[in-house]
Amino acid sequence: MVKRSVGQVANRPHNASTGRIEIVSYDLIVIGSGPGGYSAAIRAGQYGLKTALVEKQARLGGTCLLVGCIPTKALLQTADVWQRFVHCDQEGIRCENPRLDYPKVKERKDSIVGKHSKGVEMLLKRAKVERIAGYATLRGGGKVEVTSEAGAQTLDARNIIVATGSEARMLPGLAPDPEFILSNVEILNLTAVPKSLVIIGAGAVGVEFASIFKRFGADVTVIEMLPRVVPVEDEDVSKELERCFRKQKIRVETGARAENIRKTGSGVALALTTRDAKREELEAEKLLVAVGRKPNTEAIGLENTRARLDRGFILVDAHQQTAEPGVYAIGDVVAGTPQLAHVATREGMIAVAHMAGKPAVPINRNRIPGCTYTEPGIGSVGLTEAQARAQGRAIKVGRFPFAGNSRATILGHHEGFVKVVADERYGEILGVHIIGPEGYELIAEAVAAMEAEATVDTMMQAIHAHPTLYEAVGEAFNAVYGLAINA
Ligand SMILES: Cc1cc2nc3c(=O)[nH]c(=O)nc-3n(C[C@H](O)[C@H](O)[C@H](O)COP(=O)(O)OP(=O)(O)OC[C@H]3O[C@@H](n4cnc5c(N)ncnc54)[C@H](O)[C@@H]3O)c2cc1C
């Protein structure tokens, strides 16, 4: 580590004997310890770069680990187990009066988060990444100022990665509070299952919380302004999820508006205008706002650099470089790639490889899997049928229902299907869309196939073990040519 002495600046640590401030130089400073930032810092350590990671929160892991992917999936897992208890008589198991101990459910979720946050700390240490606690601000010219209760210090680096992530967008005039109007942060801190829950927004976050709390016994309403739930998915997937949600007695209002949202003292009230213009007053114990994520790019000193923004998101080139030399951006702050943990991680790998002079393959936006862990689960990659048609491609579509898959019947989850969108002429796989049991796991086969540039014919030859859920994926590839056996 190189230590440079420059003129003393008030409020910054300085060398007591010389009276001069010390600026510590690194090969790389990463700002933010989410899946983008911590993975990038570890990879930089593996490449032998002198690396520091700055995090403003006490715990490491970012949105994904602390208030996103991991705690929601922990709750979804328990919701699944609970449902199996409630309906265990179908499997010939008698279970008298099963009780849900929600504080214990929360405790388990919190301990999973705590364990993995410690794990990140350990991994950073092992990669010799220096952890610096505090709030980072870019000062231009490779400098990063870090402020904390201990004071302020200036770090300096050849490269900087901005991985400051995102936070929940709220509706105008609404602010989250721990009791009634909730974002993903507050809802994860509830200590009891609410009797009723209204969720505004039917993207991945909204529908996952609907799937959690409905199964835990809440009366759940989902309100979405757009015409369908999970609007980024293939239209058939949206239709199937909406159908399954209605069957599970989740009220779904698409093409609808929620207005005049207010706290009542014991809960929340709002005016709902449905798709067919009917107006209704709705009341619920809690309201979750899940209308998207705002990039954390506002107060981090980007104005001191030449980095350019598009509606708050940072513009980057194929190697994650911003317009400021040596400053990279990855993850939820980046314009043009989906806000997903695995995207943040991959972008971090690209940025670090590029700065270390290693081969860096730019991200292929068409090969990013998207997963939603509802019941039934969703996994998708590549073009939807509508997108492929809009591009004027001549396509063939293969579809196989889980109703024809014996493993799905054994598991008691046979809703949904696998849909393959393929190029008609050469059998190129353009997209795969799964909704059904463990759809979020099954999509891995399609991602690998597309990455290896396998065709539909190759995948028809791949032997799928029996009885497995992923036989349904094999059958869907066969269905492209009308050759599925079990449907
Ligand atoms: C409820 C929910 C569920 C989700 N589920 C999934 C899922 O199942 N799968 C999936 O792929 N994605 C999921 N996501 C999205 C995923 O969490 C994000 O895409 C991912 O966390 C983005 O990673 P990141 O590294 O860009 O930023 P983040 O994870 O947001 O981390 C950014 C970090 O930077 C820190 N920071 C910010 N500003 C500063 C500063 N100035 N100085 C120092 N530190 C700073 C923050 O404290 C934070 O720790 C979910 C999100 C939510 C909200």
mmCIF file with all atom_site columns, N, CA and C in Angstrom, residues 133-189:
data_model
loop_
_atom_site.group_PDB
_atom_site.id
_atom_site.type_symbol
_atom_site.label_atom_id
_atom_site.label_alt_id
_atom_site.label_comp_id
_atom_site.label_asym_id
_atom_site.label_entity_id
_atom_site.label_seq_id
_atom_site.pdbx_PDB_ins_code
_atom_site.Cartn_x
_atom_site.Cartn_y
_atom_site.Cartn_z
_atom_site.occupancy
_atom_site.B_iso_or_equiv
_atom_site.pdbx_formal_charge
_atom_site.auth_seq_id
_atom_site.auth_comp_id
_atom_site.auth_asym_id
_atom_site.auth_atom_id
_atom_site.pdbx_PDB_model_num
ATOM 1   N N  . ALA A 1 133 ? -15.418 1.251  6.845   1.00 0.00 ? 133 ALA A N  1
ATOM 2   C CA . ALA A 1 133 ? -16.789 1.587  7.225   1.00 0.00 ? 133 ALA A CA 1
ATOM 3   C C  . ALA A 1 133 ? -17.025 3.073  7.000   1.00 0.00 ? 133 ALA A C  1
ATOM 4   N N  . GLY A 1 134 ? -18.130 3.406  6.365   1.00 0.00 ? 134 GLY A N  1
ATOM 5   C CA . GLY A 1 134 ? -18.456 4.817  6.192   1.00 0.00 ? 134 GLY A CA 1
ATOM 6   C C  . GLY A 1 134 ? -19.169 5.083  4.885   1.00 0.00 ? 134 GLY A C  1
ATOM 7   N N  . TYR A 1 135 ? -19.502 6.346  4.695   1.00 0.00 ? 135 TYR A N  1
ATOM 8   C CA . TYR A 1 135 ? -20.240 6.779  3.500   1.00 0.00 ? 135 TYR A CA 1
ATOM 9   C C  . TYR A 1 135 ? -19.246 7.337  2.491   1.00 0.00 ? 135 TYR A C  1
ATOM 10  N N  . ALA A 1 136 ? -19.256 6.770  1.284   1.00 0.00 ? 136 ALA A N  1
ATOM 11  C CA . ALA A 1 136 ? -18.270 7.167  0.280   1.00 0.00 ? 136 ALA A CA 1
ATOM 12  C C  . ALA A 1 136 ? -18.831 8.227  -0.670  1.00 0.00 ? 136 ALA A C  1
ATOM 13  N N  . THR A 1 137 ? -17.998 9.205  -0.973  1.00 0.00 ? 137 THR A N  1
ATOM 14  C CA . THR A 1 137 ? -18.366 10.223 -1.969  1.00 0.00 ? 137 THR A CA 1
ATOM 15  C C  . THR A 1 137 ? -17.208 10.358 -2.948  1.00 0.00 ? 137 THR A C  1
ATOM 16  N N  . LEU A 1 138 ? -17.540 10.323 -4.238  1.00 0.00 ? 138 LEU A N  1
ATOM 17  C CA . LEU A 1 138 ? -16.499 10.501 -5.264  1.00 0.00 ? 138 LEU A CA 1
ATOM 18  C C  . LEU A 1 138 ? -16.075 11.961 -5.272  1.00 0.00 ? 138 LEU A C  1
ATOM 19  N N  . ARG A 1 139 ? -14.766 12.180 -5.264  1.00 0.00 ? 139 ARG A N  1
ATOM 20  C CA . ARG A 1 139 ? -14.280 13.559 -5.265  1.00 0.00 ? 139 ARG A CA 1
ATOM 21  C C  . ARG A 1 139 ? -13.587 13.926 -6.574  1.00 0.00 ? 139 ARG A C  1
ATOM 22  N N  . GLY A 1 140 ? -13.581 13.002 -7.543  1.00 0.00 ? 140 GLY A N  1
ATOM 23  C CA . GLY A 1 140 ? -12.922 13.261 -8.823  1.00 0.00 ? 140 GLY A CA 1
ATOM 24  C C  . GLY A 1 140 ? -11.441 12.955 -8.745  1.00 0.00 ? 140 GLY A C  1
ATOM 25  N N  . GLY A 1 141 ? -10.829 12.729 -9.894  1.00 0.00 ? 141 GLY A N  1
ATOM 26  C CA . GLY A 1 141 ? -9.392  12.468 -9.948  1.00 0.00 ? 141 GLY A CA 1
ATOM 27  C C  . GLY A 1 141 ? -8.979  11.239 -9.153  1.00 0.00 ? 141 GLY A C  1
ATOM 28  N N  . GLY A 1 142 ? -9.828  10.219 -9.115  1.00 0.00 ? 142 GLY A N  1
ATOM 29  C CA . GLY A 1 142 ? -9.483  8.968  -8.430  1.00 0.00 ? 142 GLY A CA 1
ATOM 30  C C  . GLY A 1 142 ? -9.594  9.045  -6.916  1.00 0.00 ? 142 GLY A C  1
ATOM 31  N N  . LYS A 1 143 ? -10.193 10.108 -6.398  1.00 0.00 ? 143 LYS A N  1
ATOM 32  C CA . LYS A 1 143 ? -10.293 10.247 -4.931  1.00 0.00 ? 143 LYS A CA 1
ATOM 33  C C  . LYS A 1 143 ? -11.707 9.885  -4.442  1.00 0.00 ? 143 LYS A C  1
ATOM 34  N N  . VAL A 1 144 ? -11.710 9.242  -3.285  1.00 0.00 ? 144 VAL A N  1
ATOM 35  C CA . VAL A 1 144 ? -12.979 8.893  -2.639  1.00 0.00 ? 144 VAL A CA 1
ATOM 36  C C  . VAL A 1 144 ? -12.901 9.357  -1.198  1.00 0.00 ? 144 VAL A C  1
ATOM 37  N N  . GLU A 1 145 ? -13.875 10.172 -0.793  1.00 0.00 ? 145 GLU A N  1
ATOM 38  C CA . GLU A 1 145 ? -13.900 10.612 0.605   1.00 0.00 ? 145 GLU A CA 1
ATOM 39  C C  . GLU A 1 145 ? -14.835 9.692  1.375   1.00 0.00 ? 145 GLU A C  1
ATOM 40  N N  . VAL A 1 146 ? -14.373 9.233  2.516   1.00 0.00 ? 146 VAL A N  1
ATOM 41  C CA . VAL A 1 146 ? -15.213 8.352  3.338   1.00 0.00 ? 146 VAL A CA 1
ATOM 42  C C  . VAL A 1 146 ? -15.477 9.048  4.665   1.00 0.00 ? 146 VAL A C  1
ATOM 43  N N  . THR A 1 147 ? -16.768 9.228  4.957   1.00 0.00 ? 147 THR A N  1
ATOM 44  C CA . THR A 1 147 ? -17.117 9.856  6.242   1.00 0.00 ? 147 THR A CA 1
ATOM 45  C C  . THR A 1 147 ? -17.807 8.832  7.132   1.00 0.00 ? 147 THR A C  1
ATOM 46  N N  . SER A 1 148 ? -17.455 8.892  8.395   1.00 0.00 ? 148 SER A N  1
ATOM 47  C CA . SER A 1 148 ? -18.096 8.011  9.375   1.00 0.00 ? 148 SER A CA 1
ATOM 48  C C  . SER A 1 148 ? -18.083 8.748  10.702  1.00 0.00 ? 148 SER A C  1
ATOM 49  N N  . GLU A 1 149 ? -18.607 8.106  11.733  1.00 0.00 ? 149 GLU A N  1
ATOM 50  C CA . GLU A 1 149 ? -18.608 8.758  13.052  1.00 0.00 ? 149 GLU A CA 1
ATOM 51  C C  . GLU A 1 149 ? -17.184 9.095  13.483  1.00 0.00 ? 149 GLU A C  1
ATOM 52  N N  . ALA A 1 150 ? -16.234 8.308  12.983  1.00 0.00 ? 150 ALA A N  1
ATOM 53  C CA . ALA A 1 150 ? -14.829 8.530  13.364  1.00 0.00 ? 150 ALA A CA 1
ATOM 54  C C  . ALA A 1 150 ? -14.226 9.744  12.670  1.00 0.00 ? 150 ALA A C  1
ATOM 55  N N  . GLY A 1 151 ? -14.934 10.315 11.704  1.00 0.00 ? 151 GLY A N  1
ATOM 56  C CA . GLY A 1 151 ? -14.403 11.469 10.975  1.00 0.00 ? 151 GLY A CA 1
ATOM 57  C C  . GLY A 1 151 ? -14.391 11.206 9.484   1.00 0.00 ? 151 GLY A C  1
ATOM 58  N N  . ALA A 1 152 ? -13.502 11.894 8.779   1.00 0.00 ? 152 ALA A N  1
ATOM 59  C CA . ALA A 1 152 ? -13.456 11.743 7.323   1.00 0.00 ? 152 ALA A CA 1
ATOM 60  C C  . ALA A 1 152 ? -12.049 11.389 6.896   1.00 0.00 ? 152 ALA A C  1
ATOM 61  N N  . GLN A 1 153 ? -11.952 10.608 5.829   1.00 0.00 ? 153 GLN A N  1
ATOM 62  C CA . GLN A 1 153 ? -10.631 10.325 5.271   1.00 0.00 ? 153 GLN A CA 1
ATOM 63  C C  . GLN A 1 153 ? -10.749 10.289 3.751   1.00 0.00 ? 153 GLN A C  1
ATOM 64  N N  . THR A 1 154 ? -9.638  10.565 3.108   1.00 0.00 ? 154 THR A N  1
ATOM 65  C CA . THR A 1 154 ? -9.651  10.509 1.648   1.00 0.00 ? 154 THR A CA 1
ATOM 66  C C  . THR A 1 154 ? -8.786  9.355  1.181   1.00 0.00 ? 154 THR A C  1
ATOM 67  N N  . LEU A 1 155 ? -9.385  8.540  0.319   1.00 0.00 ? 155 LEU A N  1
ATOM 68  C CA . LEU A 1 155 ? -8.664  7.413  -0.263  1.00 0.00 ? 155 LEU A CA 1
ATOM 69  C C  . LEU A 1 155 ? -8.425  7.753  -1.722  1.00 0.00 ? 155 LEU A C  1
ATOM 70  N N  . ASP A 1 156 ? -7.442  7.080  -2.284  1.00 0.00 ? 156 ASP A N  1
ATOM 71  C CA . ASP A 1 156 ? -7.206  7.368  -3.688  1.00 0.00 ? 156 ASP A CA 1
ATOM 72  C C  . ASP A 1 156 ? -6.878  6.074  -4.403  1.00 0.00 ? 156 ASP A C  1
ATOM 73  N N  . ALA A 1 157 ? -7.366  5.945  -5.641  1.00 0.00 ? 157 ALA A N  1
ATOM 74  C CA . ALA A 1 157 ? -7.230  4.656  -6.328  1.00 0.00 ? 157 ALA A CA 1
ATOM 75  C C  . ALA A 1 157 ? -7.083  4.853  -7.823  1.00 0.00 ? 157 ALA A C  1
ATOM 76  N N  . ARG A 1 158 ? -6.441  3.863  -8.451  1.00 0.00 ? 158 ARG A N  1
ATOM 77  C CA . ARG A 1 158 ? -6.340  3.877  -9.913  1.00 0.00 ? 158 ARG A CA 1
ATOM 78  C C  . ARG A 1 158 ? -7.710  3.584  -10.521 1.00 0.00 ? 158 ARG A C  1
ATOM 79  N N  . ASN A 1 159 ? -8.475  2.762  -9.819  1.00 0.00 ? 159 ASN A N  1
ATOM 80  C CA . ASN A 1 159 ? -9.808  2.393  -10.313 1.00 0.00 ? 159 ASN A CA 1
ATOM 81  C C  . ASN A 1 159 ? -10.830 2.473  -9.182  1.00 0.00 ? 159 ASN A C  1
ATOM 82  N N  . ILE A 1 160 ? -12.055 2.831  -9.563  1.00 0.00 ? 160 ILE A N  1
ATOM 83  C CA . ILE A 1 160 ? -13.165 2.864  -8.593  1.00 0.00 ? 160 ILE A CA 1
ATOM 84  C C  . ILE A 1 160 ? -14.345 2.125  -9.216  1.00 0.00 ? 160 ILE A C  1
ATOM 85  N N  . ILE A 1 161 ? -15.002 1.310  -8.403  1.00 0.00 ? 161 ILE A N  1
ATOM 86  C CA . ILE A 1 161 ? -16.252 0.699  -8.876  1.00 0.00 ? 161 ILE A CA 1
ATOM 87  C C  . ILE A 1 161 ? -17.398 1.256  -8.044  1.00 0.00 ? 161 ILE A C  1
ATOM 88  N N  . VAL A 1 162 ? -18.366 1.838  -8.719  1.00 0.00 ? 162 VAL A N  1
ATOM 89  C CA . VAL A 1 162 ? -19.575 2.314  -8.040  1.00 0.00 ? 162 VAL A CA 1
ATOM 90  C C  . VAL A 1 162 ? -20.577 1.161  -8.040  1.00 0.00 ? 162 VAL A C  1
ATOM 91  N N  . ALA A 1 163 ? -20.880 0.650  -6.846  1.00 0.00 ? 163 ALA A N  1
ATOM 92  C CA . ALA A 1 163 ? -21.818 -0.482 -6.697  1.00 0.00 ? 163 ALA A CA 1
ATOM 93  C C  . ALA A 1 163 ? -22.771 -0.143 -5.557  1.00 0.00 ? 163 ALA A C  1
ATOM 94  N N  . THR A 1 164 ? -23.347 1.068  -5.656  1.00 0.00 ? 164 THR A N  1
ATOM 95  C CA . THR A 1 164 ? -24.140 1.587  -4.534  1.00 0.00 ? 164 THR A CA 1
ATOM 96  C C  . THR A 1 164 ? -25.592 1.113  -4.541  1.00 0.00 ? 164 THR A C  1
ATOM 97  N N  . GLY A 1 165 ? -25.989 0.336  -5.570  1.00 0.00 ? 165 GLY A N  1
ATOM 98  C CA . GLY A 1 165 ? -27.276 -0.344 -5.518  1.00 0.00 ? 165 GLY A CA 1
ATOM 99  C C  . GLY A 1 165 ? -28.485 0.563  -5.623  1.00 0.00 ? 165 GLY A C  1
ATOM 100 N N  . SER A 1 166 ? -29.568 0.121  -4.994  1.00 0.00 ? 166 SER A N  1
ATOM 101 C CA . SER A 1 166 ? -30.834 0.830  -5.156  1.00 0.00 ? 166 SER A CA 1
ATOM 102 C C  . SER A 1 166 ? -31.655 0.753  -3.881  1.00 0.00 ? 166 SER A C  1
ATOM 103 N N  . GLU A 1 167 ? -32.693 1.555  -3.844  1.00 0.00 ? 167 GLU A N  1
ATOM 104 C CA . GLU A 1 167 ? -33.651 1.451  -2.739  1.00 0.00 ? 167 GLU A CA 1
ATOM 105 C C  . GLU A 1 167 ? -35.065 1.519  -3.290  1.00 0.00 ? 167 GLU A C  1
ATOM 106 N N  . ALA A 1 168 ? -36.041 1.126  -2.469  1.00 0.00 ? 168 ALA A N  1
ATOM 107 C CA . ALA A 1 168 ? -37.425 1.069  -2.945  1.00 0.00 ? 168 ALA A CA 1
ATOM 108 C C  . ALA A 1 168 ? -37.900 2.455  -3.388  1.00 0.00 ? 168 ALA A C  1
ATOM 109 N N  . ARG A 1 169 ? -38.546 2.498  -4.551  1.00 0.00 ? 169 ARG A N  1
ATOM 110 C CA . ARG A 1 169 ? -39.199 3.722  -4.996  1.00 0.00 ? 169 ARG A CA 1
ATOM 111 C C  . ARG A 1 169 ? -40.524 3.812  -4.243  1.00 0.00 ? 169 ARG A C  1
ATOM 112 N N  . MET A 1 170 ? -40.874 4.987  -3.755  1.00 0.00 ? 170 MET A N  1
ATOM 113 C CA . MET A 1 170 ? -42.178 5.118  -3.097  1.00 0.00 ? 170 MET A CA 1
ATOM 114 C C  . MET A 1 170 ? -43.103 5.912  -4.009  1.00 0.00 ? 170 MET A C  1
ATOM 115 N N  . LEU A 1 171 ? -44.399 5.818  -3.774  1.00 0.00 ? 171 LEU A N  1
ATOM 116 C CA . LEU A 1 171 ? -45.341 6.614  -4.562  1.00 0.00 ? 171 LEU A CA 1
ATOM 117 C C  . LEU A 1 171 ? -45.281 8.049  -4.061  1.00 0.00 ? 171 LEU A C  1
ATOM 118 N N  . PRO A 1 172 ? -45.572 9.037  -4.933  1.00 0.00 ? 172 PRO A N  1
ATOM 119 C CA . PRO A 1 172 ? -45.483 10.430 -4.510  1.00 0.00 ? 172 PRO A CA 1
ATOM 120 C C  . PRO A 1 172 ? -46.298 10.696 -3.241  1.00 0.00 ? 172 PRO A C  1
ATOM 121 N N  . GLY A 1 173 ? -45.691 11.382 -2.289  1.00 0.00 ? 173 GLY A N  1
ATOM 122 C CA . GLY A 1 173 ? -46.399 11.747 -1.059  1.00 0.00 ? 173 GLY A CA 1
ATOM 123 C C  . GLY A 1 173 ? -46.401 10.654 0.000   1.00 0.00 ? 173 GLY A C  1
ATOM 124 N N  . LEU A 1 174 ? -45.860 9.486  -0.310  1.00 0.00 ? 174 LEU A N  1
ATOM 125 C CA . LEU A 1 174 ? -45.841 8.391  0.678   1.00 0.00 ? 174 LEU A CA 1
ATOM 126 C C  . LEU A 1 174 ? -44.428 8.154  1.173   1.00 0.00 ? 174 LEU A C  1
ATOM 127 N N  . ALA A 1 175 ? -44.309 7.915  2.462   1.00 0.00 ? 175 ALA A N  1
ATOM 128 C CA . ALA A 1 175 ? -42.995 7.542  3.017   1.00 0.00 ? 175 ALA A CA 1
ATOM 129 C C  . ALA A 1 175 ? -43.210 6.258  3.809   1.00 0.00 ? 175 ALA A C  1
ATOM 130 N N  . PRO A 1 176 ? -42.254 5.335  3.746   1.00 0.00 ? 176 PRO A N  1
ATOM 131 C CA . PRO A 1 176 ? -42.449 4.097  4.512   1.00 0.00 ? 176 PRO A CA 1
ATOM 132 C C  . PRO A 1 176 ? -42.380 4.338  6.010   1.00 0.00 ? 176 PRO A C  1
ATOM 133 N N  . ASP A 1 177 ? -43.161 3.558  6.757   1.00 0.00 ? 177 ASP A N  1
ATOM 134 C CA . ASP A 1 177 ? -43.065 3.607  8.215   1.00 0.00 ? 177 ASP A CA 1
ATOM 135 C C  . ASP A 1 177 ? -43.104 2.162  8.703   1.00 0.00 ? 177 ASP A C  1
ATOM 136 N N  . PRO A 1 178 ? -42.695 1.897  9.925   1.00 0.00 ? 178 PRO A N  1
ATOM 137 C CA . PRO A 1 178 ? -42.594 0.485  10.335  1.00 0.00 ? 178 PRO A CA 1
ATOM 138 C C  . PRO A 1 178 ? -43.940 -0.213 10.489  1.00 0.00 ? 178 PRO A C  1
ATOM 139 N N  . GLU A 1 179 ? -45.021 0.563  10.579  1.00 0.00 ? 179 GLU A N  1
ATOM 140 C CA . GLU A 1 179 ? -46.319 -0.021 10.948  1.00 0.00 ? 179 GLU A CA 1
ATOM 141 C C  . GLU A 1 179 ? -47.283 -0.285 9.805   1.00 0.00 ? 179 GLU A C  1
ATOM 142 N N  . PHE A 1 180 ? -47.484 0.718  8.938   1.00 0.00 ? 180 PHE A N  1
ATOM 143 C CA . PHE A 1 180 ? -48.595 0.612  7.991   1.00 0.00 ? 180 PHE A CA 1
ATOM 144 C C  . PHE A 1 180 ? -48.181 0.647  6.523   1.00 0.00 ? 180 PHE A C  1
ATOM 145 N N  . ILE A 1 181 ? -47.366 1.640  6.160   1.00 0.00 ? 181 ILE A N  1
ATOM 146 C CA . ILE A 1 181 ? -46.959 1.765  4.761   1.00 0.00 ? 181 ILE A CA 1
ATOM 147 C C  . ILE A 1 181 ? -45.532 1.228  4.664   1.00 0.00 ? 181 ILE A C  1
ATOM 148 N N  . LEU A 1 182 ? -45.399 0.094  3.988   1.00 0.00 ? 182 LEU A N  1
ATOM 149 C CA . LEU A 1 182 ? -44.146 -0.647 4.072   1.00 0.00 ? 182 LEU A CA 1
ATOM 150 C C  . LEU A 1 182 ? -43.424 -0.712 2.730   1.00 0.00 ? 182 LEU A C  1
ATOM 151 N N  . SER A 1 183 ? -42.109 -0.735 2.794   1.00 0.00 ? 183 SER A N  1
ATOM 152 C CA . SER A 1 183 ? -41.300 -1.103 1.626   1.00 0.00 ? 183 SER A CA 1
ATOM 153 C C  . SER A 1 183 ? -40.766 -2.506 1.929   1.00 0.00 ? 183 SER A C  1
ATOM 154 N N  . ASN A 1 184 ? -39.883 -3.010 1.077   1.00 0.00 ? 184 ASN A N  1
ATOM 155 C CA . ASN A 1 184 ? -39.310 -4.345 1.321   1.00 0.00 ? 184 ASN A CA 1
ATOM 156 C C  . ASN A 1 184 ? -38.577 -4.412 2.661   1.00 0.00 ? 184 ASN A C  1
ATOM 157 N N  . VAL A 1 185 ? -38.094 -3.265 3.147   1.00 0.00 ? 185 VAL A N  1
ATOM 158 C CA . VAL A 1 185 ? -37.333 -3.261 4.404   1.00 0.00 ? 185 VAL A CA 1
ATOM 159 C C  . VAL A 1 185 ? -38.271 -3.509 5.591   1.00 0.00 ? 185 VAL A C  1
ATOM 160 N N  . GLU A 1 186 ? -39.342 -2.710 5.688   1.00 0.00 ? 186 GLU A N  1
ATOM 161 C CA . GLU A 1 186 ? -40.224 -2.802 6.864   1.00 0.00 ? 186 GLU A CA 1
ATOM 162 C C  . GLU A 1 186 ? -41.005 -4.117 6.877   1.00 0.00 ? 186 GLU A C  1
ATOM 163 N N  . ILE A 1 187 ? -41.422 -4.572 5.677   1.00 0.00 ? 187 ILE A N  1
ATOM 164 C CA . ILE A 1 187 ? -42.257 -5.793 5.666   1.00 0.00 ? 187 ILE A CA 1
ATOM 165 C C  . ILE A 1 187 ? -41.451 -6.999 6.171   1.00 0.00 ? 187 ILE A C  1
ATOM 166 N N  . LEU A 1 188 ? -40.144 -6.956 5.943   1.00 0.00 ? 188 LEU A N  1
ATOM 167 C CA . LEU A 1 188 ? -39.302 -8.066 6.409   1.00 0.00 ? 188 LEU A CA 1
ATOM 168 C C  . LEU A 1 188 ? -39.080 -8.016 7.917   1.00 0.00 ? 188 LEU A C  1
ATOM 169 N N  . ASN A 1 189 ? -39.429 -6.891 8.530   1.00 0.00 ? 189 ASN A N  1
ATOM 170 C CA . ASN A 1 189 ? -39.269 -6.760 9.979   1.00 0.00 ? 189 ASN A CA 1
ATOM 171 C C  . ASN A 1 189 ? -40.551 -7.027 10.750  1.00 0.00 ? 189 ASN A C  1
#
